[in-house]
GROMACS .gro file of C-alpha atoms in nm:
model
  246
    1LEU     CA    1  10.625   1.796   5.985
    2VAL     CA    2  10.344   1.551   5.905
    3THR     CA    3   9.974   1.631   5.942
    4SER     CA    4   9.652   1.431   5.933
    5ALA     CA    5   9.280   1.497   5.988
    6THR     CA    6   8.950   1.327   6.058
    7LEU     CA    7   8.633   1.423   5.869
    8VAL     CA    8   8.358   1.648   5.998
    9ASN     CA    9   8.017   1.486   6.003
   10CYS     CA   10   7.750   1.690   5.826
   11GLY     CA   11   7.608   1.962   6.047
   12SER     CA   12   7.863   1.904   6.322
   13LYS     CA   13   8.192   2.050   6.436
   14ASP     CA   14   8.363   1.725   6.525
   15GLY     CA   15   8.667   1.720   6.299
   16THR     CA   16   9.022   1.685   6.428
   17ALA     CA   17   9.369   1.774   6.302
   18THR     CA   18   9.699   1.628   6.419
   19ALA     CA   19  10.060   1.730   6.355
   20THR     CA   20  10.374   1.529   6.424
   21ALA     CA   21  10.715   1.692   6.405
   22THR     CA   22  11.036   1.490   6.398
   23GLY     CA   23  11.391   1.599   6.466
   24GLY     CA   24  11.473   1.919   6.645
   25SER     CA   25  11.571   1.948   7.007
   26GLY     CA   26  11.385   1.995   7.329
   27ASN     CA   27  11.011   2.019   7.366
   28ILE     CA   28  10.810   2.086   7.053
   29THR     CA   29  10.513   2.321   7.069
   30TYR     CA   30  10.230   2.341   6.814
   31VAL     CA   31  10.024   2.648   6.729
   32TRP     CA   32   9.727   2.623   6.492
   33ASN     CA   33   9.546   2.890   6.297
   34PRO     CA   34   9.283   3.009   6.254
   35GLY     CA   35   9.201   3.021   6.622
   36ASN     CA   36   9.553   3.037   6.772
   37LEU     CA   37   9.495   2.689   6.910
   38THR     CA   38   9.770   2.490   7.078
   39GLY     CA   39   9.844   2.122   7.108
   40GLN     CA   40   9.960   1.842   6.885
   41THR     CA   41   9.596   1.752   6.816
   42ILE     CA   42   9.309   1.997   6.800
   43SER     CA   43   8.941   1.899   6.792
   44ASN     CA   44   8.585   2.031   6.753
   45LEU     CA   45   8.674   2.163   6.409
   46SER     CA   46   8.455   2.267   6.118
   47VAL     CA   47   8.539   2.211   5.753
   48GLY     CA   48   8.838   2.413   5.630
   49ASN     CA   49   9.213   2.458   5.609
   50TYR     CA   50   9.422   2.470   5.927
   51THR     CA   51   9.783   2.582   5.941
   52VAL     CA   52  10.014   2.453   6.212
   53THR     CA   53  10.357   2.580   6.313
   54ALA     CA   54  10.577   2.345   6.514
   55THR     CA   55  10.863   2.501   6.711
   56ASP     CA   56  11.135   2.311   6.899
   57GLY     CA   57  11.330   2.415   7.207
   58SER     CA   58  11.595   2.586   6.997
   59GLY     CA   59  11.344   2.804   6.817
   60CYS     CA   60  11.356   2.613   6.490
   61SER     CA   61  11.012   2.589   6.330
   62ALA     CA   62  10.826   2.426   6.044
   63THR     CA   63  10.483   2.505   5.903
   64ALA     CA   64  10.225   2.288   5.726
   65THR     CA   65   9.859   2.310   5.627
   66VAL     CA   66   9.596   2.038   5.655
   67PHE     CA   67   9.245   2.034   5.513
   68VAL     CA   68   8.964   1.903   5.736
   69GLY     CA   69   8.707   1.754   5.501
   70GLN     CA   70   8.347   1.658   5.541
   71ASN     CA   71   8.157   1.335   5.558
   72GLY     CA   72   7.843   1.403   5.352
   73ASN     CA   73   7.636   1.110   5.472
   74LEU     CA   74   7.303   1.200   5.632
   75ASN     CA   75   7.048   0.953   5.753
   76LEU     CA   76   6.761   1.063   5.528
   77GLN     CA   77   6.433   0.873   5.539
   78ALA     CA   78   6.121   0.932   5.331
   79ASN     CA   79   5.780   0.786   5.401
   80PRO     CA   80   5.594   0.604   5.271
   81TYR     CA   81   5.857   0.410   5.076
   82THR     CA   82   5.581   0.319   4.829
   83ALA     CA   83   5.205   0.369   4.825
   84VAL     CA   84   4.902   0.305   4.607
   85VAL     CA   85   4.672   0.601   4.544
   86GLU     CA   86   4.337   0.572   4.371
   87GLU     CA   87   4.218   0.833   4.126
   88GLY     CA   88   4.121   1.155   4.304
   89ASN     CA   89   4.287   1.065   4.632
   90SER     CA   90   4.602   1.202   4.796
   91VAL     CA   91   4.885   1.075   5.013
   92ASN     CA   92   5.103   1.262   5.260
   93LEU     CA   93   5.479   1.238   5.199
   94ASN     CA   94   5.737   1.306   5.467
   95ALA     CA   95   6.115   1.341   5.465
   96SER     CA   96   6.317   1.338   5.787
   97PHE     CA   97   6.684   1.305   5.870
   98SER     CA   98   6.924   1.289   6.159
   99PRO     CA   99   7.101   1.461   6.311
  100TYR     CA  100   6.860   1.752   6.267
  101ILE     CA  101   7.034   2.057   6.121
  102PRO     CA  102   6.851   2.394   6.124
  103GLY     CA  103   6.840   2.571   5.791
  104THR     CA  104   6.834   2.255   5.581
  105THR     CA  105   6.645   2.296   5.253
  106TYR     CA  106   6.424   2.046   5.074
  107SER     CA  107   6.370   1.994   4.701
  108TRP     CA  108   6.109   1.751   4.563
  109THR     CA  109   6.097   1.651   4.196
  110PRO     CA  110   5.903   1.620   3.977
  111PRO     CA  111   5.662   1.890   4.101
  112ASN     CA  112   5.357   1.726   3.938
  113GLY     CA  113   5.076   1.677   4.188
  114LEU     CA  114   5.268   1.811   4.490
  115SER     CA  115   5.128   2.072   4.728
  116CYS     CA  116   5.481   2.210   4.776
  117THR     CA  117   5.830   2.128   4.652
  118ASP     CA  118   6.044   2.293   4.921
  119CYS     CA  119   5.886   2.157   5.238
  120PRO     CA  120   5.952   1.834   5.431
  121ASN     CA  121   5.594   1.701   5.409
  122PRO     CA  122   5.408   1.773   5.083
  123THR     CA  123   5.074   1.621   4.989
  124ALA     CA  124   5.086   1.426   4.663
  125THR     CA  125   4.785   1.401   4.431
  126PRO     CA  126   4.935   1.235   4.123
  127THR     CA  127   4.753   1.162   3.798
  128GLN     CA  128   4.989   0.883   3.697
  129THR     CA  129   5.237   0.650   3.862
  130THR     CA  130   5.522   0.874   3.977
  131THR     CA  131   5.857   0.830   4.152
  132TYR     CA  132   5.926   1.138   4.362
  133ASN     CA  133   6.283   1.229   4.459
  134VAL     CA  134   6.357   1.442   4.763
  135GLN     CA  135   6.697   1.603   4.815
  136ILE     CA  136   6.807   1.784   5.127
  137THR     CA  137   7.093   2.033   5.150
  138THR     CA  138   7.239   2.152   5.480
  139PRO     CA  139   7.379   2.504   5.528
  140ASP     CA  140   7.732   2.364   5.511
  141GLY     CA  141   7.664   2.189   5.180
  142CYS     CA  142   7.587   1.832   5.283
  143THR     CA  143   7.334   1.663   5.059
  144ALA     CA  144   7.133   1.344   5.060
  145ASP     CA  145   6.844   1.216   4.853
  146THR     CA  146   6.598   0.930   4.832
  147ASN     CA  147   6.289   0.825   4.639
  148ILE     CA  148   5.921   0.753   4.704
  149LYS     CA  149   5.714   0.563   4.447
  150ILE     CA  150   5.342   0.640   4.426
  151ILE     CA  151   5.143   0.390   4.220
  152TYR     CA  152   4.840   0.553   4.061
  153ARG     CA  153   4.526   0.347   4.018
  154VAL     CA  154   4.234   0.456   3.804
  155LYS     CA  155   3.887   0.385   3.939
  156CYS     CA  156   3.789   0.158   3.657
  157GLY     CA  157   3.430   0.087   3.750
  158GLU     CA  158   3.216  -0.134   3.528
  159PHE     CA  159   3.230  -0.143   3.153
  160PHE     CA  160   2.904  -0.122   2.959
  161VAL     CA  161   2.776  -0.275   2.637
  162PRO     CA  162   2.442  -0.130   2.516
  163THR     CA  163   2.153  -0.358   2.422
  164ILE     CA  164   2.011  -0.120   2.161
  165PHE     CA  165   2.145   0.154   1.933
  166SER     CA  166   1.994   0.376   1.667
  167PRO     CA  167   2.237   0.478   1.391
  168ASN     CA  168   2.019   0.753   1.243
  169GLY     CA  169   2.272   1.037   1.243
  170ASP     CA  170   2.113   1.236   1.525
  171GLY     CA  171   2.434   1.226   1.728
  172ASN     CA  172   2.275   1.018   2.003
  173ASN     CA  173   2.358   0.648   2.038
  174ASP     CA  174   2.464   0.627   1.673
  175GLU     CA  175   2.732   0.362   1.727
  176PHE     CA  176   2.752   0.032   1.902
  177LYS     CA  177   3.070   0.020   2.106
  178VAL     CA  178   3.217  -0.077   2.443
  179TYR     CA  179   3.197   0.194   2.710
  180GLY     CA  180   3.411   0.209   3.021
  181LYS     CA  181   3.742   0.324   3.166
  182CYS     CA  182   4.066   0.127   3.190
  183VAL     CA  183   4.010  -0.066   2.868
  184VAL     CA  184   4.350  -0.135   2.715
  185ALA     CA  185   4.251  -0.381   2.442
  186ILE     CA  186   3.933  -0.514   2.285
  187ASN     CA  187   3.824  -0.743   2.008
  188MET     CA  188   3.461  -0.702   1.909
  189LYS     CA  189   3.281  -0.916   1.653
  190ILE     CA  190   2.917  -0.871   1.545
  191TYR     CA  191   2.716  -1.136   1.360
  192ASP     CA  192   2.378  -1.127   1.194
  193ARG     CA  193   2.111  -1.388   1.267
  194TRP     CA  194   2.255  -1.619   0.999
  195GLY     CA  195   2.597  -1.616   1.167
  196GLU     CA  196   2.770  -1.394   0.914
  197LEU     CA  197   3.035  -1.158   1.050
  198VAL     CA  198   2.918  -0.804   0.971
  199PHE     CA  199   3.163  -0.600   1.180
  200GLU     CA  200   3.490  -0.638   1.369
  201SER     CA  201   3.699  -0.389   1.565
  202ASP     CA  202   4.012  -0.388   1.781
  203ASP     CA  203   3.969  -0.023   1.875
  204GLN     CA  204   3.741   0.082   2.162
  205SER     CA  205   3.679   0.419   1.994
  206PHE     CA  206   3.581   0.260   1.664
  207GLY     CA  207   3.225   0.129   1.695
  208TRP     CA  208   2.977  -0.019   1.454
  209ASP     CA  209   2.764   0.235   1.265
  210GLY     CA  210   2.503  -0.018   1.150
  211THR     CA  211   2.641  -0.065   0.798
  212TYR     CA  212   2.776  -0.371   0.618
  213LYS     CA  213   2.985  -0.344   0.304
  214GLY     CA  214   2.887   0.023   0.286
  215GLN     CA  215   2.512  -0.047   0.298
  216LEU     CA  216   2.270   0.046   0.577
  217MET     CA  217   2.133  -0.255   0.756
  218ASN     CA  218   1.769  -0.286   0.848
  219SER     CA  219   1.641  -0.295   1.202
  220ALA     CA  220   1.723  -0.635   1.349
  221SER     CA  221   1.885  -0.818   1.635
  222PHE     CA  222   2.255  -0.901   1.615
  223VAL     CA  223   2.492  -1.112   1.823
  224TYR     CA  224   2.812  -0.964   1.963
  225VAL     CA  225   3.118  -1.143   2.102
  226ILE     CA  226   3.364  -0.917   2.282
  227ASP     CA  227   3.699  -0.980   2.453
  228VAL     CA  228   3.813  -0.697   2.679
  229SER     CA  229   4.144  -0.650   2.865
  230PHE     CA  230   4.163  -0.389   3.142
  231LEU     CA  231   4.437  -0.178   3.295
  232ASP     CA  232   4.403  -0.364   3.624
  233GLU     CA  233   4.480  -0.691   3.437
  234ARG     CA  234   4.121  -0.814   3.436
  235PHE     CA  235   3.990  -0.990   3.129
  236GLU     CA  236   3.627  -1.028   3.021
  237HIS     CA  237   3.472  -1.244   2.749
  238VAL     CA  238   3.113  -1.136   2.690
  239LYS     CA  239   2.838  -1.240   2.452
  240GLY     CA  240   2.497  -1.091   2.399
  241ASN     CA  241   2.239  -0.944   2.166
  242VAL     CA  242   2.206  -0.588   2.045
  243SER     CA  243   1.907  -0.443   1.863
  244LEU     CA  244   1.962  -0.207   1.571
  245VAL     CA  245   1.671   0.035   1.549
  246ARG     CA  246   1.617   0.272   1.257
   0.00000   0.00000   0.00000
């Protein structure tokens, strides 16, 4: 007695099982369980084991069991496939699949910036570029997953270089530095009126405090030359004058 089966598609009852008996005499009958189904081939089956007994015209019988498996492929789609979101903004995500199967659960990861992690259509408000994964699981155990990439863009705005600073220790405008968001690299050089380099920095947070070789400098005008690279791949080369006021 030889058996075979076709797979059940996720969420459906469309599997089949077939038995073929050889030898014996007379007509052969087939009875399947569970279900007490008859016929050489039975259809509209769910996932599981099915036992068939084949009996010939003389009453001789043979029994075999066949497992009807499952095809776990679901047509899962997530939108948008990719999106760009500026700082402070949100984007609606959506996962859908076919055929629709009631009771299917959703799981989104990572949870950062999502309005929900177990719904089909969360709102994403990320604070950095994030690839979200959504996985669905049907009541009969079928799974599928896919990704959505959200590219996060900071609102860089303009960067600012002051024209005057007063390094007097009052906590207000005590350093000369570059101000602005999205700065990823700088090189700042400051020269006195005779062209001597009095300060240099490659760190946006490290500004000039108005000293040179450990000595306070008098009120005067100085020349700055600054190269700035930004997160959005812009580059600026700026020159100008700054007044040191005591």
